[in-house]
mmCIF file of C-alpha atoms in Angstrom:
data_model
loop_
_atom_site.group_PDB
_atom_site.id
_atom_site.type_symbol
_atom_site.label_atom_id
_atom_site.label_comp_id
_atom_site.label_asym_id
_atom_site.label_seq_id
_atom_site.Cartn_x
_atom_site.Cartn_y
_atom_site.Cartn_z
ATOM 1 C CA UNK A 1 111.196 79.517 105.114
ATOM 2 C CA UNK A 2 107.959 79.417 106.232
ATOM 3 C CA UNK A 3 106.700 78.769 109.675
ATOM 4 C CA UNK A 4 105.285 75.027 111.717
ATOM 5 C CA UNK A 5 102.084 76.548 112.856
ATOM 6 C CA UNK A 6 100.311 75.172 115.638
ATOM 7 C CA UNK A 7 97.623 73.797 112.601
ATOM 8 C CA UNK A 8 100.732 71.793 111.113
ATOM 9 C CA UNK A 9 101.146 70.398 114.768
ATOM 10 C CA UNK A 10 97.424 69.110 114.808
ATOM 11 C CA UNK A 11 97.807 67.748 111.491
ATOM 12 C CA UNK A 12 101.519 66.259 112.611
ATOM 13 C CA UNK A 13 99.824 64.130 115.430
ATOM 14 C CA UNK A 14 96.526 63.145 113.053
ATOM 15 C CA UNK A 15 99.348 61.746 110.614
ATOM 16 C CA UNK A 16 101.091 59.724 113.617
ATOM 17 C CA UNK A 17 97.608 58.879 114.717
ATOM 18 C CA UNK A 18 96.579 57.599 111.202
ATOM 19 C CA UNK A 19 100.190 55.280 110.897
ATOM 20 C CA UNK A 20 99.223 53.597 114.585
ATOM 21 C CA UNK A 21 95.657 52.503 113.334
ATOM 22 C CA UNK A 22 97.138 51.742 110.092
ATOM 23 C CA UNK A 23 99.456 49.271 111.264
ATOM 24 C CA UNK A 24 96.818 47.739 113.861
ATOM 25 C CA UNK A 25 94.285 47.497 110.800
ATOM 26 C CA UNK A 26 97.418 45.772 108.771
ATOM 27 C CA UNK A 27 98.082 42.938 111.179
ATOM 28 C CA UNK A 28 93.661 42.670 111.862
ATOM 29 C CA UNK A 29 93.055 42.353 108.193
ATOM 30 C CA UNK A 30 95.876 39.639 107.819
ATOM 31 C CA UNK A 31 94.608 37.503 111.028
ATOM 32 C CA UNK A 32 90.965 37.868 109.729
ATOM 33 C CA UNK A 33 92.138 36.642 106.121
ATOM 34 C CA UNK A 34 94.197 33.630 107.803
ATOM 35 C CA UNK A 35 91.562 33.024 110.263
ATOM 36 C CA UNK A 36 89.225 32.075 107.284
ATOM 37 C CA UNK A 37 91.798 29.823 105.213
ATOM 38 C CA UNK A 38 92.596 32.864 102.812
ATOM 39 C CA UNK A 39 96.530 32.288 103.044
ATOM 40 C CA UNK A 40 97.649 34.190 99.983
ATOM 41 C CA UNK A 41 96.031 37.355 100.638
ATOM 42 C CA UNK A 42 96.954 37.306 104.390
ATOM 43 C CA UNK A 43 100.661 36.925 103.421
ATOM 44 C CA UNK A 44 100.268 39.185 100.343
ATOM 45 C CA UNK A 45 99.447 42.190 102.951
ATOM 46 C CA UNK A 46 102.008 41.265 105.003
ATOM 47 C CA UNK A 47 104.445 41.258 102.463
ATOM 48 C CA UNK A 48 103.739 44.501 101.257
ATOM 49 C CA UNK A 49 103.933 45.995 105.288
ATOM 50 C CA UNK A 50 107.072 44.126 105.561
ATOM 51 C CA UNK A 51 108.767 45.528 102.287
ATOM 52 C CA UNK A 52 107.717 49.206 103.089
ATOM 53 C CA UNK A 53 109.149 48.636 106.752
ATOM 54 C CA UNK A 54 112.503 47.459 105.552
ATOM 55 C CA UNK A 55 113.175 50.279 103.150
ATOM 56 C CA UNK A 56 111.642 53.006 105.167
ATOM 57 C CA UNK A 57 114.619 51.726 108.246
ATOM 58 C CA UNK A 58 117.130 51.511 105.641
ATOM 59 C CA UNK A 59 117.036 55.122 104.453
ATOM 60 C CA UNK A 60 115.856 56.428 107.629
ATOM 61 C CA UNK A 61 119.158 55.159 109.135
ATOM 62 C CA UNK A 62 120.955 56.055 106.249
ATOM 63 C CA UNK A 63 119.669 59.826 107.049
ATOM 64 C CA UNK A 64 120.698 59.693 110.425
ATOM 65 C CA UNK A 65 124.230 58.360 109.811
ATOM 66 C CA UNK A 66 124.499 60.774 106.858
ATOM 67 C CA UNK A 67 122.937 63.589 109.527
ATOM 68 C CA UNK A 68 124.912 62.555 112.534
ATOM 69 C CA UNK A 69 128.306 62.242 111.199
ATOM 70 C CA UNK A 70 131.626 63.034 112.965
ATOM 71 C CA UNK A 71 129.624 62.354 115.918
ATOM 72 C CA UNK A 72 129.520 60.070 119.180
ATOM 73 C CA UNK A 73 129.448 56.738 117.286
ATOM 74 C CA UNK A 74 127.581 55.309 120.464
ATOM 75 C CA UNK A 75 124.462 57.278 119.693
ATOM 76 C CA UNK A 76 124.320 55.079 115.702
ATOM 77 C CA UNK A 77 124.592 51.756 117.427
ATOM 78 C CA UNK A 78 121.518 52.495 119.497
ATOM 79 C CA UNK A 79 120.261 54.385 116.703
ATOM 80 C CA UNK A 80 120.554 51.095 114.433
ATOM 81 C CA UNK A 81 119.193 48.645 117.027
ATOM 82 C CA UNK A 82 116.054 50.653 117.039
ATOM 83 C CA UNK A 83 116.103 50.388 113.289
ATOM 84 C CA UNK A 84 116.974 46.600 113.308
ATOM 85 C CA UNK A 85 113.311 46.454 115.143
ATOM 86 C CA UNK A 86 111.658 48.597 112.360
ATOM 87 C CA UNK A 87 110.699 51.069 114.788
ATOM 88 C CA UNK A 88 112.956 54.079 113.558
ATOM 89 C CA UNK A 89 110.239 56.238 112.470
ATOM 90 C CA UNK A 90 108.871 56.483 115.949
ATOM 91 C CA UNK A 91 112.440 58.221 116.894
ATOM 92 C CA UNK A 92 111.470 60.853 114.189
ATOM 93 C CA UNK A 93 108.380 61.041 115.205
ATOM 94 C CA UNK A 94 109.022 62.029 118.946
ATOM 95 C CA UNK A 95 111.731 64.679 117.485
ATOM 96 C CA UNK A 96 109.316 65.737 115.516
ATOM 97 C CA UNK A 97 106.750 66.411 118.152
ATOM 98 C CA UNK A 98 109.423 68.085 120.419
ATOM 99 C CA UNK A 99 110.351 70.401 118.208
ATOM 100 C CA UNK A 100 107.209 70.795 117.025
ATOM 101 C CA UNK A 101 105.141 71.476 120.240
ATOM 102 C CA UNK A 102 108.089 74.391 120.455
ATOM 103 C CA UNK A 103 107.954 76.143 117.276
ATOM 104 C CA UNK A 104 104.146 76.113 117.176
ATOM 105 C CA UNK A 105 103.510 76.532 121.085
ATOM 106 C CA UNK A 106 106.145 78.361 123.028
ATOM 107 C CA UNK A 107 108.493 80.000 120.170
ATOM 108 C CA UNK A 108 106.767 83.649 120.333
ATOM 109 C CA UNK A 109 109.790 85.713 117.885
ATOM 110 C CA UNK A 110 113.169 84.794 116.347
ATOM 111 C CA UNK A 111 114.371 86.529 120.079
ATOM 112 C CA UNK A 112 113.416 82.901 121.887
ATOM 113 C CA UNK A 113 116.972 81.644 120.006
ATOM 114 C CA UNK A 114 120.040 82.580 121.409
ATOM 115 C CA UNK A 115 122.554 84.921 119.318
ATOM 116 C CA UNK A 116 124.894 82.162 118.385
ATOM 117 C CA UNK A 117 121.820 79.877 117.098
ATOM 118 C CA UNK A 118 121.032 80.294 113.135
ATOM 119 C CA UNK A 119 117.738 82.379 112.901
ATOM 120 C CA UNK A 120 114.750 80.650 113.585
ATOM 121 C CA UNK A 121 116.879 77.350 114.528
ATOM 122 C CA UNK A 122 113.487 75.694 115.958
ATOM 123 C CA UNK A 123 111.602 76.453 113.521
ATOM 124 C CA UNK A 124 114.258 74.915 111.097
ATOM 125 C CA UNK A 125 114.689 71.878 113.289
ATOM 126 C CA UNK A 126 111.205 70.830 113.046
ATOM 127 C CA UNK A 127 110.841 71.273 109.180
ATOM 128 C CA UNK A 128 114.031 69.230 108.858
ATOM 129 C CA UNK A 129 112.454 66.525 111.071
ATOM 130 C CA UNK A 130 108.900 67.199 109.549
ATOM 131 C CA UNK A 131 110.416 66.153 106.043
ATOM 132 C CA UNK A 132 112.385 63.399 106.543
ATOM 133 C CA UNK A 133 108.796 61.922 107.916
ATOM 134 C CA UNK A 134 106.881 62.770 105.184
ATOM 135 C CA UNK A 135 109.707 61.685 101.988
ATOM 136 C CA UNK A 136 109.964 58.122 104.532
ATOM 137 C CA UNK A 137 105.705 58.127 104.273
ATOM 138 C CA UNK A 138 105.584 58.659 100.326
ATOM 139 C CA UNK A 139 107.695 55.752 100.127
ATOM 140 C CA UNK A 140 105.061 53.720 102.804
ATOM 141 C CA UNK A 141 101.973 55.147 101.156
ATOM 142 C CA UNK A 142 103.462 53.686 97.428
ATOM 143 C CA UNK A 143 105.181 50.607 98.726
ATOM 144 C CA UNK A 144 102.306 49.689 101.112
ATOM 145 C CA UNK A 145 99.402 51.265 101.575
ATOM 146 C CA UNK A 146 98.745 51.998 97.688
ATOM 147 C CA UNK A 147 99.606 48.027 96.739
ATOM 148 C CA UNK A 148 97.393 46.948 99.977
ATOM 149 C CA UNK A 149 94.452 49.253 98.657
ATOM 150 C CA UNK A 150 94.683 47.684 95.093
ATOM 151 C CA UNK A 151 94.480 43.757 97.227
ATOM 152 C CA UNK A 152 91.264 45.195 99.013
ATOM 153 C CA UNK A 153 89.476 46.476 95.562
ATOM 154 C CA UNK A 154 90.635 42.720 93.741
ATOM 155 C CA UNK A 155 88.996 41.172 96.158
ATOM 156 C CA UNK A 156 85.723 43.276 96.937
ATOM 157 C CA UNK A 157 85.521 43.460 92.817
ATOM 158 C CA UNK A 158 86.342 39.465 91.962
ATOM 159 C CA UNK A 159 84.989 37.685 95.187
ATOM 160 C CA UNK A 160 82.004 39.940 96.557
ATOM 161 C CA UNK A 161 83.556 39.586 100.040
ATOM 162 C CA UNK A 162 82.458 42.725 101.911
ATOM 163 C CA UNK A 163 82.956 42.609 105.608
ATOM 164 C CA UNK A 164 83.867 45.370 108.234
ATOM 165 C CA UNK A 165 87.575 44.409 108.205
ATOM 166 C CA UNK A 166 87.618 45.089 104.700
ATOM 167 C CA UNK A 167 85.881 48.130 104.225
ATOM 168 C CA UNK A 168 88.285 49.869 107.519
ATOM 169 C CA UNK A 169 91.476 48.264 105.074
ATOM 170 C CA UNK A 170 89.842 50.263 102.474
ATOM 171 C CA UNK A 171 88.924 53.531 104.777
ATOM 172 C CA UNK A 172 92.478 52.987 106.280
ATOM 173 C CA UNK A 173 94.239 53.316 102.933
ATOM 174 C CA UNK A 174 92.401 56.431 101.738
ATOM 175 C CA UNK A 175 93.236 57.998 104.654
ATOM 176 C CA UNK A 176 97.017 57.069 104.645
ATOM 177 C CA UNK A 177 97.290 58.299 100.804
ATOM 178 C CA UNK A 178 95.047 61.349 101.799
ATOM 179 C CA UNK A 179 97.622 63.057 104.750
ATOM 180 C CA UNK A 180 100.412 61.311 102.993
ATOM 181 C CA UNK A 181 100.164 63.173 99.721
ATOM 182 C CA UNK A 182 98.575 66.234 101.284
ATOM 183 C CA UNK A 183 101.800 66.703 104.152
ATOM 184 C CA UNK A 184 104.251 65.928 101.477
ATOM 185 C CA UNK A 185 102.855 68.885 99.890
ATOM 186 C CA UNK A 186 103.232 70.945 102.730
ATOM 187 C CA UNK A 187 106.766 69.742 103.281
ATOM 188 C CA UNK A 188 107.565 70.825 99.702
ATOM 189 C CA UNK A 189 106.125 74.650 100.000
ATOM 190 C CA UNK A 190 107.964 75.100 103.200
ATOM 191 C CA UNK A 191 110.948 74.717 101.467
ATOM 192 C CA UNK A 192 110.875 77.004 98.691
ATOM 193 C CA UNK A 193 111.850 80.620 99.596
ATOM 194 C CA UNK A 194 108.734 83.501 98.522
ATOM 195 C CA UNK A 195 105.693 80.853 97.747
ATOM 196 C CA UNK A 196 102.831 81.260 99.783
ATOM 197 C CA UNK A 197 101.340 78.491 102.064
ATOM 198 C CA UNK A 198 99.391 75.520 101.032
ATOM 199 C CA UNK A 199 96.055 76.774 101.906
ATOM 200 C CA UNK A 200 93.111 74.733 101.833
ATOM 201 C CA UNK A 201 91.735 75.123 98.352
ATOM 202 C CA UNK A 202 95.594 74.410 96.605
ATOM 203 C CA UNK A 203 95.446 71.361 98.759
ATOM 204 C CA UNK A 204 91.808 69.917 98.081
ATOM 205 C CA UNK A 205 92.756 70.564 94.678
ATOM 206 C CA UNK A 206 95.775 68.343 94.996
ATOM 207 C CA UNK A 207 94.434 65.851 96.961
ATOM 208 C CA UNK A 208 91.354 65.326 94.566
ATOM 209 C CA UNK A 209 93.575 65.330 91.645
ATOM 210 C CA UNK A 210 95.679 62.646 93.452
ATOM 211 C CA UNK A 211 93.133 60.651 95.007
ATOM 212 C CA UNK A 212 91.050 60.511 91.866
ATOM 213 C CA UNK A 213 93.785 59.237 89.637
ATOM 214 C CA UNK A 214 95.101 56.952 91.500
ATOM 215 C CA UNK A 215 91.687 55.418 92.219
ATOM 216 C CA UNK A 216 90.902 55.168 88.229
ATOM 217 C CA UNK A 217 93.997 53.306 87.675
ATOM 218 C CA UNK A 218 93.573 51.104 90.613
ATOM 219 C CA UNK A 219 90.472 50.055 89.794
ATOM 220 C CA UNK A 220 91.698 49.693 85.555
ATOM 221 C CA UNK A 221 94.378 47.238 87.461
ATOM 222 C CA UNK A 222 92.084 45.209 89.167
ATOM 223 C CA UNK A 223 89.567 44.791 85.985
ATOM 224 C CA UNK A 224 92.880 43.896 84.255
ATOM 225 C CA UNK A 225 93.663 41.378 86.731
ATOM 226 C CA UNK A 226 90.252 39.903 87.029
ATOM 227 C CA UNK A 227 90.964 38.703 83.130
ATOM 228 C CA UNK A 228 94.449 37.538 83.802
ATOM 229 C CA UNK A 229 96.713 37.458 86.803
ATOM 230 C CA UNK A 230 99.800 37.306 84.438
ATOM 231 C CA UNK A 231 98.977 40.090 81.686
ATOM 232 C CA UNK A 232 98.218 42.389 85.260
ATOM 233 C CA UNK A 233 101.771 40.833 86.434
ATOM 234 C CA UNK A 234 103.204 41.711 82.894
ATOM 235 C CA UNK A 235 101.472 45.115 82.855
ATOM 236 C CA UNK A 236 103.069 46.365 86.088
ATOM 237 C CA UNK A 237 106.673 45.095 85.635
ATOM 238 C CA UNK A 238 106.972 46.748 81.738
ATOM 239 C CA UNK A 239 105.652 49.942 83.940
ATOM 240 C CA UNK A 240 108.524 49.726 86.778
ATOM 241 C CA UNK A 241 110.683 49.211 83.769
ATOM 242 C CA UNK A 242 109.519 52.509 82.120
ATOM 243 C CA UNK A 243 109.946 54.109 85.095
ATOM 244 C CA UNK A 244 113.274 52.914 86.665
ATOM 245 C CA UNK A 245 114.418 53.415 83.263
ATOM 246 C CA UNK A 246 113.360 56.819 83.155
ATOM 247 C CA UNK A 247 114.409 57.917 87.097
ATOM 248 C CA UNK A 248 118.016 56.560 85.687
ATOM 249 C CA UNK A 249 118.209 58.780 82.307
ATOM 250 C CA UNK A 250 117.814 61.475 84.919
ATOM 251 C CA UNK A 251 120.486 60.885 86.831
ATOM 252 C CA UNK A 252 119.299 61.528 90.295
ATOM 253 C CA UNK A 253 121.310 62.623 92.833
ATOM 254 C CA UNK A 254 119.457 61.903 96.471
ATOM 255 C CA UNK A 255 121.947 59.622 98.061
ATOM 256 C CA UNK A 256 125.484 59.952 98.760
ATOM 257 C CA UNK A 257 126.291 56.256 97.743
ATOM 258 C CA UNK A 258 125.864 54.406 94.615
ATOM 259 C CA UNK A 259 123.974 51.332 96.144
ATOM 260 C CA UNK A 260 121.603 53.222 97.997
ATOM 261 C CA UNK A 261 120.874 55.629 95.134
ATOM 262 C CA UNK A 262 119.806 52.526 93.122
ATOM 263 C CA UNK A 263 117.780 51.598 95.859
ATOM 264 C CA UNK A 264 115.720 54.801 95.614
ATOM 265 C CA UNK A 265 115.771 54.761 92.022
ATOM 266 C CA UNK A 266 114.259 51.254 92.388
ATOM 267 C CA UNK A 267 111.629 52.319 94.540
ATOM 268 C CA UNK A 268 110.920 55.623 92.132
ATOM 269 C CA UNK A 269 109.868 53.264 89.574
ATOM 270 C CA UNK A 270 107.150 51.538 91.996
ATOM 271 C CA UNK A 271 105.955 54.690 92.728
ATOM 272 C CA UNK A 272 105.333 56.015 88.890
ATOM 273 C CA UNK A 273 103.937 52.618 88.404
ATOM 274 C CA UNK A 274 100.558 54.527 90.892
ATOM 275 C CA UNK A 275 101.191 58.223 90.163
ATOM 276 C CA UNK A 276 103.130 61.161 88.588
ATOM 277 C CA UNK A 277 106.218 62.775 90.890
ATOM 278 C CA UNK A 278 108.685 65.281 89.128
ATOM 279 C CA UNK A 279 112.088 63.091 90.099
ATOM 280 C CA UNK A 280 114.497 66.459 89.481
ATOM 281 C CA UNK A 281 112.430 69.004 89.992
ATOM 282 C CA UNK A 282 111.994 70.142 86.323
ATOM 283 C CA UNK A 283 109.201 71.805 84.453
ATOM 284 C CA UNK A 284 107.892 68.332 83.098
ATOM 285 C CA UNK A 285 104.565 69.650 80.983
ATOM 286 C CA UNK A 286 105.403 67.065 78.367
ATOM 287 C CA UNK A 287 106.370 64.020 80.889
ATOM 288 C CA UNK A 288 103.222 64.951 83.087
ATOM 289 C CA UNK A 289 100.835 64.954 79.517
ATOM 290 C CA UNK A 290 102.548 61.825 77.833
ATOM 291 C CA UNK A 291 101.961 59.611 81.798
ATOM 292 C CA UNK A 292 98.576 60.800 82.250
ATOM 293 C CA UNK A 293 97.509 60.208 78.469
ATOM 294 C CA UNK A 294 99.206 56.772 78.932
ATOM 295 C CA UNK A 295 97.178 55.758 81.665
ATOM 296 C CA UNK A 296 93.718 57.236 80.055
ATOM 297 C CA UNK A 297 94.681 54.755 76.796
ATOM 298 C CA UNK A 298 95.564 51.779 78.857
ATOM 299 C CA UNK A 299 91.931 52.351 80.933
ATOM 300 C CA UNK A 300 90.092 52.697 77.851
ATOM 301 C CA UNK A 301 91.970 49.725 76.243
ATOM 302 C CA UNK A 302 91.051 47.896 78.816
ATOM 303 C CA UNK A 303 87.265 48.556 79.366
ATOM 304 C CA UNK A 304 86.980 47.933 75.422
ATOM 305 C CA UNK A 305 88.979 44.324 75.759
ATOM 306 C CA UNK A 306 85.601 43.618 78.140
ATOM 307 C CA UNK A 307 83.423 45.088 75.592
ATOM 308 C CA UNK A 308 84.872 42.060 73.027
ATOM 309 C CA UNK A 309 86.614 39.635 74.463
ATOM 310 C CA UNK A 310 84.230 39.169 77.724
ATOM 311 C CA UNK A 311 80.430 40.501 76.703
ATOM 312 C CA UNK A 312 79.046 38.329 79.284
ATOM 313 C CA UNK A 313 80.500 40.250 82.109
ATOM 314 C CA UNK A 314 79.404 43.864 81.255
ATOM 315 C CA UNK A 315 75.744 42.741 82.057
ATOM 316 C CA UNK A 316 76.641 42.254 85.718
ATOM 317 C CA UNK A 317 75.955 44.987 88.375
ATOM 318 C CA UNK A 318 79.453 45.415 89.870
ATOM 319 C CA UNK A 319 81.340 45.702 86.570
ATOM 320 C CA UNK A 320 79.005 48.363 85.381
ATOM 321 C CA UNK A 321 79.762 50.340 89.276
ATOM 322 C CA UNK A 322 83.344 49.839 88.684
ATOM 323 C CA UNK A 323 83.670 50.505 84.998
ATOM 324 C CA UNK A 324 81.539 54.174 86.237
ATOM 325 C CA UNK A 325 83.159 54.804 88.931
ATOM 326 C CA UNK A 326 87.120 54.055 86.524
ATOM 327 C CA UNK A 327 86.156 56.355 84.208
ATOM 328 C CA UNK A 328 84.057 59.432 86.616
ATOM 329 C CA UNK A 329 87.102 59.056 88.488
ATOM 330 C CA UNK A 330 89.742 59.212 85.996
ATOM 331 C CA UNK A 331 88.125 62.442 84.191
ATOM 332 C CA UNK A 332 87.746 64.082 87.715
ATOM 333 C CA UNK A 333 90.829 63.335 88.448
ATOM 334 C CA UNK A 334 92.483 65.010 85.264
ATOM 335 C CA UNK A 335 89.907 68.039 85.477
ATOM 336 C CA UNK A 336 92.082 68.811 89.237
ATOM 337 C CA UNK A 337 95.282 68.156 87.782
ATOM 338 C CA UNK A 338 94.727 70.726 85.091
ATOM 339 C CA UNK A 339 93.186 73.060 87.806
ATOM 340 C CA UNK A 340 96.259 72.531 89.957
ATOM 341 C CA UNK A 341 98.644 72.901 87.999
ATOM 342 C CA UNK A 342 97.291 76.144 85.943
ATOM 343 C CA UNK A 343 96.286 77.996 89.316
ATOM 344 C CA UNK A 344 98.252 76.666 92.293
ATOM 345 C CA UNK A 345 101.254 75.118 91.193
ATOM 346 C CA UNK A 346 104.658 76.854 92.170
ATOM 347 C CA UNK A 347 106.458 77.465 89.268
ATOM 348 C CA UNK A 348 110.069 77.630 90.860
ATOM 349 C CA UNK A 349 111.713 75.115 93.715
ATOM 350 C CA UNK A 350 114.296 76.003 96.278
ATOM 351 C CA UNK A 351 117.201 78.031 95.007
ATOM 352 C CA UNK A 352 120.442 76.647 96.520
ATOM 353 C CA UNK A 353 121.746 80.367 96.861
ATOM 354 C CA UNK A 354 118.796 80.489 99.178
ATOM 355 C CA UNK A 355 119.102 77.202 100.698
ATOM 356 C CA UNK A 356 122.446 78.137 101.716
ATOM 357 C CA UNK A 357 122.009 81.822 103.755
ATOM 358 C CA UNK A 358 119.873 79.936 106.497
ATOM 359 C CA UNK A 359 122.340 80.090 108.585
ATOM 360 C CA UNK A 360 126.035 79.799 109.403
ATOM 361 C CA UNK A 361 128.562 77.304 111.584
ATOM 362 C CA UNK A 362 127.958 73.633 112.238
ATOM 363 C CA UNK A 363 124.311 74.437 112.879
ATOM 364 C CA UNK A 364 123.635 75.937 109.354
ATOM 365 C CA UNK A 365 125.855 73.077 107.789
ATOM 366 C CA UNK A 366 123.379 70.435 109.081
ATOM 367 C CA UNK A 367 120.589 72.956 107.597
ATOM 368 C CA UNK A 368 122.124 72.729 104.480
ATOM 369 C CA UNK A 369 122.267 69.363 104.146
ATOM 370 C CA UNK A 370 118.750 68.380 104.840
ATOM 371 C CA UNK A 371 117.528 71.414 102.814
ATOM 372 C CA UNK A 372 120.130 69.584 99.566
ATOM 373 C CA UNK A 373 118.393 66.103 100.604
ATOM 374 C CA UNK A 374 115.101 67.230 100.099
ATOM 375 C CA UNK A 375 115.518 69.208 97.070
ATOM 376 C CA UNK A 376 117.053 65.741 95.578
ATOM 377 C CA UNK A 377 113.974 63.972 96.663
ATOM 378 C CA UNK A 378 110.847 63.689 93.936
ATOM 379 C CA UNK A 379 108.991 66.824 93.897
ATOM 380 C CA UNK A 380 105.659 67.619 92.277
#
């Protein structure tokens, strides 16, 4: 396994410093939007903070029960209170920046453990804690922050309104999917024995091919919308359909109980609805080619229903911008992917064999069973 560096600690506290402003910005968007009579779209954001809240506390306390079993059952009631007041990431968080601050600060060799500690136990705590963060923030970034930056484009695209607020929404919601995607990534090499670290070109790569994607079909959303509200309504629930449908023919395994495996198969399927994750960690050449050629139809189909059905509008500036800026971004976008994933992609995830000589006793145990949760999570 590789090592937290003190560079994954600075980008650890940028991340916790990016959720803070994002949630500030969240609640200052909404009170702007009421302020001005725009009910809908105030309660709209809202809704989507308050949906990626709930099921962010309901698996993280699901981990921890799963985590802290056989133990004092005093520690889970406080444990779920915190929860209850959708603040059980901040718990993670300071672990995570304990453990942190000692593998990457004061952990010189393996000799800082003592003999009956699992090799390298710090630096196996924090990864443990590290991930759990970053699977809870790929579920905030695609049941939040992705939804929210879809809102902000709608409106800047349909109703010209361009203040400050908005554009730090929009700013705010790069920057979420930006460390989001790019810490998952990290998360994911870290775990898999004999691949080297994701260095900066592997992860601009990624992040470009990401960010560039999801932006085209964004954008193909909104111009969908700005015809009809319903057909965009229609659109999206045939495509969580697909791909709940598709996360359940692959009979995931991430949860220990039924109900809460549905749950994550049920938010899967939002998050294919925005972007491509390998749910078993398969080679998925064919999956990858058939989603990504889906989405470059459905743009095209769209920009040509303008070109017929609504001639009028192609004259104006802003669709011109955004029908540009759909299609520059969805091309760039597919030109990283296919860099990526020829050049940098690993080829191999973490062998269970491997998973399971980390270490021995109780200690290892709990190893074991983060390293399992993980490697059930979607991988990429």
């Amino acid at each position: 396994m590789m090592k937290f560096t003190k560079q994954n600690f600075i980008f650890l506290v940028g991340g916790i410093i990016i959720y803070i402003v994002d949630i500030g910005v969240d609640f200052w968007v909404a009170s702007k939007y009421f302020c001005q009579g725009q009910y809908s779209w105030s309660i709209l954001i809202l809704c989507f903070r308050g949906l990626s809240s709930l099921i962010n506390q309901i698996f993280s306390y699901e981990w921890f029960k799963n985590d802290w079993e056989g133990t004092d059952t005093g520690k889970l009631k406080w444990i779920f209170l915190v929860h209850l007041f959708q603040c059980g990431i901040f718990i993670r968080y300071w672990f995570a920046l304990k453990y942190g601050f000692q593998a990457a600060f004061k952990q010189k060799s393996s000799g800082d453990t003592s003999e009956t500690d699992p090799p390298n136990f710090i630096q196996n705590q924090v990864v443990d804690v590290v991930t759990d963060i970053n699977m809870l923030r790929v579920f905030k970034t695609f049941l939040e922050t992705t939804p929210q930056l879809f809102v902000q484009i709608y409106i800047l695209v349909e109703h010209g309104k361009n203040d400050f607020c908005q554009y730090a929404a929009i700013i705010m919601s790069f920057c979420g999917i930006s460390f989001s995607t790019v810490d998952y990534q990290i998360s994911l090499r870290k775990s898999l024995p004999d691949k080297d670290e994701f260095h900066v070109l592997p992860g601009l790569m990624y992040l470009f091919y990401k960010l560039l994607t999801i932006t085209s079909w964004l954008l193909s959303i909104s111009l969908i919308t700005l015809l009809s509200v319903s057909s965009s309504a229609i659109l999206l629930t045939f495509l969580w359909i697909c791909g709940f449908t598709w996360t359940l023919k692959q009979h995931t395994t991430f949860c220990k109980s039924k109900k809460m495996e549905y749950l994550y198969r049920t938010v899967v399927g939002i998050i294919l609805i925005f972007t491509f994750f390998n749910v078993k960690g398969r080679k998925t050449k064919l999956c990858l080619s058939m989603y990504y050629a889906t989405h470059t139809v459905v743009t095209l189909g769209i920009l040509f229903v303008y070109l017929f059905w609504k001639p009028s509008i192609i004259k104006e500036i802003h669709f011109t911008i955004v029908s540009i800026l759909t299609i520059l971004s969805l091309v760039l976008g597919i030109i990283f992917l296919v860099v990526y994933y020829r050049c940098f992609h690993p080829t191999a995830y973490c062998r269970p064999q491997a998973c399971s000589d980390e270490g021995d006793g109780e200690l290892g145990q709990k190893y074991r069973v983060k390293i399992s949760r993980f490697q059930n999570f979607i991988m990429q």
